[in-house]
Structure formats: C-alpha cells, structure tokens
Amino acid sequence: MATTRPYDLIVIGSGPAGEKAALHAALHGRRVVLVEKSPVLGGAGVNTGTLPSKTLKETALYLSGLSNAGLFGVQRQLEHAPEARDLFFRERFVVRREREQVSRQLLRDKVEIVFGTGSFLDAHRIEVAMATGTRELEADFVLIATGSSPDHPAGVPFDGRCICDSDSILQLDRIPRSLCIVGSGVIGCEYATMFAALGTQVTLVNSQAGLLPFLDPEVVALLGDEMRRAGIELRPGTRVEHLDIVTEEPPFGRAQLAGGGVLKADIFLFATGRSGNTAGLGCDRIGLQPSPHGTLAVDATYGTAVPGVYAVGDVIGFPALGSTGMDQGRVAVTHMFGLHGLERIATAIPFGIYTIPEISMVGLTEAEAGKRGLDCATSRVDYAEVPRGTILGVEHGFLKLVYDRKNRTVLGVHLIGPQATELIHYGMELVEDRKTLAHITAEVFNFPTLHELYKQAAYAAWTQA
C-alpha cells in the first residue's frame, strides 16, 4: 500500500553505514533523506577514523623509508626532518576527496541531505535543529547510523594539544618528540607504530597484561618484537592514576602512575575505547534504552525494539568496523523494504589492524578451535620463504593456517606483514565456504606473489601427521 508520509526512509548519520544504506534504498526507488549533524559528510570513517589513520600509516612508511630502506642499495632521505605538514598533507587530501565523493554519490542517486542535529519526536518523525531553525521530517522507517566517539575518562584534562583523543590528534601542528599512548587496543597500537616510524619516542601504557588478546599469540608476540625494534617502550600492567598539563613552553603532559612513578611526554593520547553516539537523539521518547556505552540492541535484521526503527554501524557495538557497518546498512534496508536476495551478510568477517607491520585475521584461532572441541592443527610460512617476500625485503612476517586435522577444512587464517589486510580476503573465502587444504593446492596464483604464502602453508600442512 502506498505511504502518505513524505519519505520512505530517514537515515541519521552519513558515515559508511548510513551512506551505504541511503544509497541502497535510493537505488531501489525509495525516497530517502539523510540527516548529518556535522558540516561535512562521511562520519568518523572519512573524517577522523578509518581513512585518516590508514593514510597517516602509509605516509609514515613513506617518510621514514621503512618500507624499502636500503632495499635497492639507495638510501632515500627527505630534504628536511618530517614535519606535521608532511604527515598530514596526504591525509587531508584523502579526507577532502572522500567527502566530495560521498556528496556526489548521494546527490547522484537523489538522496536529500539535511545538515543539522536530528532527534526523535516519535518513531516516524525526526526534528532537525539547523543553523537556520528547525525542520520536521517524517518517514515510514528511521535508520540510526550515528557512529561512535572516543571515550573521555573522568578527570583527564583533554585540551587537544598535550592531551588528545583519536580525533584531536589529527589536528596536531607538530610531530611530538615523545608520545605516551594510554590504551593498547587497536587504535593505540596503530598510532604507536606510526609515530615510532617518524622518530617519536613512544611509550605504550596498558592496564592489562598484554597486547590485543583476541589475536593469535604468535602474531601478538611478533607485533611486540617489532614494536620494541622500533624503539617503543611497552608498559603492560601500568595504570595512569592522575594526569596534568605542565604549563611550561612548550607545555607537556605528566602522569602519576598507580603504585608510584611518573611519566612525562610532549603528548598523551588516550585510546581507551569508544561509545555510541546516542546522546541527544531522544531515544527515551520512543522507548529505546541505550547501553551504558551508548550502544543500541538490535535483532538479526538490525531492527531495534521499536517497530520501524533500525540501527547499524558503531552505534550497535561489536564489531564496529566500517566494513561491517556498510553491509549492515544494506541488510537493514533489504529487510525494511522486502528487497529479497540481498539480505545475507557473511559470517566470516575479516579484521584488519593497520599497525606497522599490518595484521589481519579471519575465523578461529587455535585456542578458539580447541574450546569448540575441534581437533585442529596449524601451518605457518614466513614471508621470507616465498620469492615475492624476498623481492620486497620482508624480514619479519608470516601467514598461519588453522585447520581441522580430520577433514583438513580451513578454520582460520592469521597474517602479520605487508599487505596483510589485502591478502586476508582469499582467507575469508576459505573460511566462509569451508574450503580444504586441497582446494588451496589446486589454485593457480600469479607468480611471484604473496598469495604463495597460502600455497606453501597448505603444502606444509600436508606433510604433517
């Protein structure tokens, strides 16, 4: 039955999840309006998170020469020591370009864009507070795709210069001589290796015992070794009790540690987690109750407890990846409008960590397979064992297969080394489709390429009892 409401769908938030949902609905003939509170499009994925940090990582590799230092018998040097303008030049170009791309795509597919802060009046009506006043929007469905923001622990004097979060560190006007990162999760580890590559003395403080506990232990061990080789000081089991800014010229941060001790650094970066952006949405007006971390509960269709209201992306919590958010948006729209054939989302989701070196994984670790009662085995091949790895001069890095010992089905793939986040996609197919080692050995890859890692690992597994 035809609706009498002005729109079929209101999307709140223009990050990867909201953008792709809006485009998917519009391409299927739905009337879509997108509300964005920021003056620019793209959300955290384009402006403060995924793309900026990954661009900075590539810039750090280039400026430092780490990716090919001495490889061809020539040492490349900059005419001057890296400065903030060198580090952020490409990042700002990429961000500007992607903002324009998001705008072009939305306008091309006739998605209406409204800049302002949206909040619920009821399950079908959104009030948008704009610079010029307010506007009321009404639709059959509302999709919340408002993303997440860095946590700000109580008592931490964030000023965006000496004490930063993962948003404000992108506005630095200098490369610090010293940097203390509080929190050794994905964001903390990425920024630690990035700044260390630029010559910054980095200290990584973590209240837990180790790094990234969800990863394969051998991957974590090599990451730790690479960090130490880069001069990063790892301080596991260390908690910051108090932090203040010393107002000398230039100012710096000073942390009192639990149990005694002091840490000083030009800049402190807090990377202790993120929370869903639900404050100010008026969720209480429609009976939605966000979690203490601001996230919303959804069902398998990404519908909330309120009929007609859906949520996708970081605002629903784990896995909080740009990649998953985009497909969650597609699946939510498919279910809203009964667009059969596009409602599936893969179960084998790859994780990419853009440290130096890169890390990526899909499927089970050896420990997880054991907990499920599976009789598993592993096979590992170093980058240096395949010709392409030698050509690239990779000294440290490997691919590890986890497979079922009985039927030789691939259960997990774990990579650390150059292009790991690209190479993982073949592993994703192996895990998602329950392919066997025999399938890998039957494949023909271009030679020499890093995909030989898969083949060599499969060959090695056949020789194991």
XYZ file of C-alpha atoms in Angstrom:
465
model
C 0.000 0.000 0.000
C 1.368 3.427 -0.900
C 2.500 5.530 2.039
C 1.220 9.054 2.686
C 4.406 10.063 4.505
C 6.813 12.410 2.697
C 9.743 9.951 2.862
C 10.222 6.203 2.870
C 13.416 6.383 4.960
C 15.223 8.840 7.206
C 18.890 7.997 7.786
C 20.615 9.723 10.705
C 24.377 9.829 10.107
C 26.456 9.898 6.900
C 29.298 7.575 7.885
C 29.935 4.362 5.911
C 26.895 2.584 7.387
C 24.436 5.446 6.861
C 25.734 6.417 3.441
C 25.533 2.898 2.002
C 22.079 2.322 3.498
C 20.788 5.560 1.993
C 22.250 4.708 -1.419
C 20.875 1.157 -1.325
C 17.366 2.406 -0.588
C 17.546 5.203 -3.155
C 18.801 2.861 -5.882
C 15.663 0.800 -5.306
C 13.414 3.778 -5.844
C 12.805 4.800 -2.229
C 12.501 8.432 -1.135
C 15.423 8.962 1.228
C 16.548 11.888 3.352
C 19.856 11.807 5.198
C 20.491 13.912 8.326
C 24.070 14.823 9.247
C 24.941 16.913 12.314
C 28.472 17.721 11.123
C 29.004 20.403 8.461
C 30.773 17.761 6.347
C 29.723 14.304 5.172
C 31.425 10.965 5.786
C 31.270 10.483 9.541
C 34.213 9.194 11.545
C 35.100 6.718 8.795
C 36.082 9.511 6.418
C 36.949 12.379 8.747
C 38.506 11.166 11.993
C 38.857 7.391 11.980
C 39.374 4.760 9.330
C 40.641 6.677 6.308
C 42.721 9.343 8.108
C 44.590 6.868 10.307
C 45.280 4.491 7.416
C 46.510 7.355 5.235
C 48.800 8.501 8.043
C 50.213 4.994 8.323
C 51.131 4.956 4.628
C 52.598 8.457 4.945
C 54.702 7.398 7.936
C 56.041 4.425 5.960
C 56.939 6.709 3.056
C 58.519 9.488 5.121
C 60.513 7.046 7.233
C 61.632 4.927 4.273
C 60.886 1.826 6.343
C 59.105 0.066 3.504
C 62.232 -0.057 1.345
C 65.126 1.191 3.475
C 68.340 0.152 1.725
C 66.453 -2.419 -0.344
C 67.807 -1.248 -3.676
C 71.197 -0.059 -2.461
C 69.977 3.540 -2.262
C 69.037 5.345 0.910
C 66.220 7.836 0.230
C 66.185 10.849 2.524
C 63.907 13.862 2.867
C 65.397 17.301 2.432
C 64.291 18.083 5.992
C 63.108 16.217 9.076
C 59.411 15.249 8.813
C 57.055 17.968 9.999
C 53.343 17.981 10.707
C 52.605 19.444 7.279
C 54.397 16.469 5.683
C 52.500 13.956 7.811
C 49.052 15.469 7.317
C 49.276 16.654 3.691
C 48.091 13.395 2.144
C 45.623 12.686 4.958
C 43.851 15.988 4.373
C 43.837 15.447 0.629
C 42.262 11.989 1.026
C 39.668 13.246 3.515
C 38.673 16.163 1.270
C 38.467 13.883 -1.770
C 36.333 11.295 0.019
C 33.949 13.915 1.418
C 33.370 15.107 -2.134
C 32.882 11.533 -3.313
C 30.258 10.820 -0.644
C 28.398 14.004 -1.584
C 28.495 13.195 -5.308
C 27.167 9.680 -4.807
C 24.307 10.761 -2.559
C 23.242 13.602 -4.840
C 23.611 11.424 -7.943
C 21.121 8.932 -6.520
C 18.749 11.696 -5.387
C 19.244 11.314 -1.631
C 18.199 14.561 0.042
C 20.770 15.837 2.538
C 19.830 17.899 5.592
C 22.611 19.295 7.789
C 21.580 19.533 11.433
C 21.101 17.541 14.623
C 18.257 15.065 14.475
C 16.185 13.806 17.425
C 13.070 11.681 17.685
C 9.624 13.214 18.109
C 8.136 9.735 17.694
C 9.082 6.547 15.818
C 8.343 8.119 12.440
C 9.151 11.793 12.976
C 12.545 13.455 13.377
C 13.100 17.069 14.349
C 16.280 18.531 12.867
C 17.873 21.501 14.605
C 19.680 23.520 11.928
C 21.588 26.780 11.932
C 18.569 28.438 10.321
C 15.910 26.932 12.581
C 14.177 23.571 12.880
C 12.620 21.206 10.382
C 10.387 18.184 10.913
C 10.893 15.063 8.789
C 8.534 12.086 8.610
C 9.101 8.626 7.097
C 7.947 5.032 7.273
C 11.350 3.941 8.592
C 14.207 5.546 10.512
C 17.759 4.203 10.456
C 20.141 5.259 13.235
C 23.721 5.297 11.932
C 25.244 7.894 14.230
C 28.543 6.082 14.846
C 30.744 6.428 17.910
C 33.127 8.850 19.611
C 36.282 8.417 21.704
C 35.724 7.823 25.418
C 36.877 10.616 27.720
C 37.743 9.142 31.133
C 36.739 11.316 34.065
C 39.427 13.639 35.344
C 41.533 13.646 32.170
C 42.156 17.287 31.068
C 41.752 16.904 27.301
C 42.942 20.052 25.556
C 43.633 18.792 22.025
C 47.285 19.826 22.240
C 49.002 17.991 25.098
C 46.182 15.600 25.970
C 44.458 14.179 22.891
C 41.973 11.556 21.824
C 41.995 9.800 18.451
C 40.003 12.695 16.921
C 42.021 15.657 18.149
C 45.406 14.067 17.440
C 44.599 14.587 13.759
C 44.806 18.343 14.356
C 48.409 18.394 15.607
C 50.617 21.215 14.387
C 53.827 19.335 15.195
C 55.300 15.843 15.317
C 55.989 15.228 19.015
C 59.406 14.250 20.278
C 57.694 11.976 22.800
C 54.248 10.409 22.898
C 52.607 8.369 25.637
C 49.626 6.322 24.472
C 47.221 5.141 27.144
C 45.445 2.027 25.932
C 46.959 -0.719 23.786
C 43.907 -1.673 21.776
C 43.773 -1.437 18.003
C 43.851 2.385 17.836
C 46.631 2.659 20.409
C 48.826 0.095 18.656
C 48.263 1.680 15.236
C 49.276 5.153 16.380
C 52.213 3.776 18.402
C 53.844 2.161 15.377
C 53.004 5.096 13.124
C 54.648 7.747 15.305
C 57.591 5.486 16.160
C 58.286 5.210 12.416
C 58.611 9.019 12.351
C 61.214 9.034 15.122
C 58.924 9.894 18.040
C 59.833 8.229 21.332
C 56.671 6.249 22.084
C 55.559 4.703 25.359
C 52.538 2.397 25.245
C 50.786 2.128 28.599
C 48.222 -0.572 29.207
C 46.474 -1.600 32.414
C 46.086 -5.138 31.046
C 48.822 -7.749 30.851
C 49.406 -7.766 27.095
C 48.519 -6.557 23.617
C 45.374 -7.369 21.617
C 44.354 -10.608 23.399
C 41.868 -11.607 20.656
C 44.720 -12.229 18.196
C 46.771 -15.365 17.660
C 49.545 -15.431 20.327
C 52.308 -15.799 17.729
C 51.026 -12.724 15.908
C 50.959 -10.767 19.172
C 54.496 -11.921 20.012
C 55.856 -10.736 16.660
C 53.993 -7.422 16.941
C 55.580 -6.879 20.350
C 59.020 -7.697 18.944
C 58.507 -5.287 16.045
C 57.379 -2.560 18.428
C 60.466 -2.988 20.569
C 62.675 -2.985 17.467
C 61.042 0.342 16.560
C 62.006 1.732 19.959
C 58.531 1.624 21.513
C 58.550 1.165 25.280
C 55.810 -1.262 26.315
C 54.415 -0.773 29.812
C 51.830 -3.551 30.399
C 50.075 -3.719 33.750
C 50.500 0.040 34.217
C 47.649 2.354 35.148
C 47.580 6.143 34.985
C 46.220 7.464 38.274
C 46.403 11.202 37.597
C 47.318 13.350 34.621
C 48.009 17.039 34.377
C 49.435 19.559 31.923
C 52.657 21.324 32.867
C 52.320 24.855 31.529
C 55.894 25.477 30.521
C 56.867 26.465 26.980
C 56.250 24.221 25.248
C 53.738 22.557 27.596
C 53.796 18.807 28.201
C 51.800 16.123 29.952
C 52.750 14.489 33.238
C 51.165 11.267 34.519
C 51.265 9.871 38.031
C 51.198 6.085 37.854
C 49.369 3.793 40.252
C 51.909 2.304 42.619
C 54.344 5.165 42.101
C 56.321 6.573 39.212
C 55.878 9.434 36.784
C 55.670 9.524 33.002
C 56.278 12.712 31.011
C 55.604 13.225 27.304
C 55.024 16.049 24.851
C 51.635 14.496 24.059
C 49.397 11.930 25.740
C 46.964 10.068 23.504
C 44.046 8.363 25.239
C 42.813 5.401 23.209
C 40.746 3.652 25.849
C 37.621 2.850 23.864
C 34.669 4.407 22.063
C 30.985 4.905 22.891
C 27.921 5.024 20.664
C 26.579 8.442 19.669
C 23.067 8.227 21.084
C 23.100 11.204 23.457
C 20.690 13.865 22.225
C 18.813 11.511 19.880
C 15.765 11.477 22.125
C 15.732 7.675 22.308
C 13.728 7.853 25.531
C 10.839 9.483 23.644
C 10.297 6.292 21.652
C 11.178 3.794 24.381
C 14.742 2.951 23.316
C 17.272 2.458 26.106
C 20.939 2.702 25.063
C 23.532 0.704 26.995
C 25.941 2.462 29.405
C 28.308 2.727 26.418
C 25.657 4.394 24.272
C 25.025 1.388 22.045
C 21.653 0.074 20.864
C 20.468 -3.543 20.838
C 19.198 -4.900 17.506
C 17.876 -8.181 16.134
C 19.126 -10.173 13.138
C 17.515 -7.679 10.736
C 19.107 -4.721 12.596
C 15.711 -3.686 13.878
C 15.532 -2.155 17.356
C 12.829 -2.859 19.935
C 10.751 -0.097 18.319
C 8.969 -1.174 15.100
C 10.197 0.794 12.095
C 13.394 1.975 13.804
C 16.656 0.293 12.799
C 20.297 0.822 13.802
C 23.613 -0.119 12.168
C 27.336 0.549 12.445
C 29.333 1.552 15.508
C 26.173 2.607 17.359
C 25.228 -1.077 17.788
C 28.664 -2.039 19.123
C 30.817 -5.021 18.141
C 32.397 -5.464 15.668
C 32.221 -1.692 14.978
C 34.054 -1.836 11.656
C 33.485 0.347 8.635
C 33.302 -2.794 6.515
C 30.595 -4.428 8.601
C 28.660 -1.181 9.028
C 28.284 -0.770 5.267
C 26.821 -4.250 4.873
C 24.649 -3.899 7.964
C 23.103 -0.849 6.291
C 22.419 -2.855 3.148
C 20.846 -5.726 5.111
C 18.689 -3.386 7.221
C 17.294 -1.650 4.119
C 16.699 -5.014 2.445
C 14.564 -6.139 5.373
C 12.710 -2.816 5.646
C 11.518 -2.899 2.059
C 11.457 -6.639 1.322
C 14.244 -6.487 -1.262
C 14.779 -10.234 -1.371
C 18.114 -11.676 -2.421
C 20.322 -9.089 -0.728
C 19.627 -9.833 2.937
C 22.633 -12.064 3.609
C 25.804 -10.957 5.389
C 28.889 -13.171 5.618
C 29.673 -14.947 8.871
C 33.448 -14.954 8.271
C 34.345 -11.306 8.855
C 37.970 -10.223 8.364
C 39.650 -7.948 10.891
C 42.361 -5.550 9.745
C 44.792 -3.761 12.039
C 46.905 -1.115 10.340
C 49.947 -1.282 12.538
C 53.467 -1.417 11.125
C 53.524 -4.280 10.185
C 49.871 -4.852 9.228
C 47.828 -7.580 10.904
C 44.722 -9.318 9.636
C 42.735 -12.374 10.626
C 39.569 -14.265 9.833
C 37.978 -17.258 11.509
C 39.209 -19.119 14.572
C 42.457 -19.029 16.485
C 43.953 -22.326 17.588
C 42.701 -21.707 21.147
C 39.161 -20.917 19.983
C 39.056 -24.069 17.871
C 40.155 -26.099 20.871
C 37.419 -24.600 23.042
C 34.887 -25.744 20.465
C 36.169 -29.292 20.747
C 37.793 -29.310 17.322
C 40.946 -31.320 16.727
C 42.946 -28.669 14.921
C 46.465 -28.187 13.676
C 48.395 -25.214 12.293
C 50.794 -24.497 9.466
C 52.946 -21.378 9.282
C 55.026 -19.892 6.463
C 57.225 -16.795 6.756
C 57.135 -14.051 4.119
C 60.877 -14.600 3.618
C 60.164 -18.168 2.454
C 58.383 -17.073 -0.746
C 60.132 -15.241 -3.613
C 57.845 -12.212 -3.515
C 58.648 -11.723 0.152
C 62.353 -11.747 -0.674
C 61.855 -9.262 -3.521
C 60.026 -6.924 -1.115
C 62.745 -7.362 1.512
C 60.362 -8.588 4.220
C 62.417 -9.882 7.146
C 59.614 -10.483 9.637
C 56.070 -11.627 8.981
C 54.110 -14.806 8.389
C 50.857 -16.454 7.394
C 49.355 -19.085 9.675
C 46.572 -21.503 8.772
C 44.413 -23.156 11.413
C 42.728 -26.265 10.025
C 40.714 -29.280 11.123
C 43.108 -32.207 11.439
C 40.471 -34.748 10.403
C 38.951 -33.245 7.249
C 41.570 -30.529 6.618
C 38.970 -27.767 6.442
C 40.422 -24.276 6.940
C 39.168 -22.835 10.229
C 41.191 -19.635 10.454
C 43.829 -17.511 8.731
C 46.224 -15.189 10.569
C 48.622 -12.763 8.893
C 51.215 -10.265 10.029
C 53.271 -8.438 7.439
C 52.967 -6.154 4.406
C 49.589 -6.189 2.630
C 48.078 -8.458 5.292
C 44.750 -6.621 5.094
C 44.611 -7.259 1.340
C 45.764 -10.879 1.463
C 43.152 -11.852 4.050
C 40.275 -11.750 1.586
C 41.251 -15.047 -0.014
C 41.393 -16.487 3.506
C 37.903 -15.118 4.131
C 36.612 -17.144 1.184
C 38.337 -20.266 2.512
C 36.752 -19.931 5.957
C 33.308 -18.775 4.784
C 32.973 -21.619 2.259
C 34.682 -24.240 4.456
C 37.328 -24.939 1.828
C 40.027 -27.535 2.424
C 43.800 -27.555 2.067
C 43.306 -29.471 -1.178
C 41.381 -26.512 -2.574
C 44.340 -24.204 -1.891
C 46.869 -26.513 -3.509
C 44.679 -26.771 -6.624
C 44.618 -22.986 -7.115
C 46.975 -21.301 -9.595
C 48.252 -17.918 -8.423
C 50.310 -15.360 -10.302
C 53.995 -15.926 -9.594
C 55.734 -14.397 -7.773
C 53.041 -13.014 -5.464
C 52.411 -13.070 -1.741
C 49.468 -15.436 -2.320
C 52.151 -18.130 -2.495
C 52.060 -17.930 1.309
C 48.721 -19.759 1.228
C 50.021 -22.438 -1.094
C 53.229 -23.030 0.816
C 51.309 -23.218 4.095
C 48.909 -25.764 2.568
C 51.810 -27.849 1.212
C 53.484 -27.771 4.620
C 50.264 -28.903 6.301
C 50.062 -31.985 4.054
C 53.432 -33.150 5.363
C 52.278 -33.004 8.972
C 50.861 -36.049 10.638
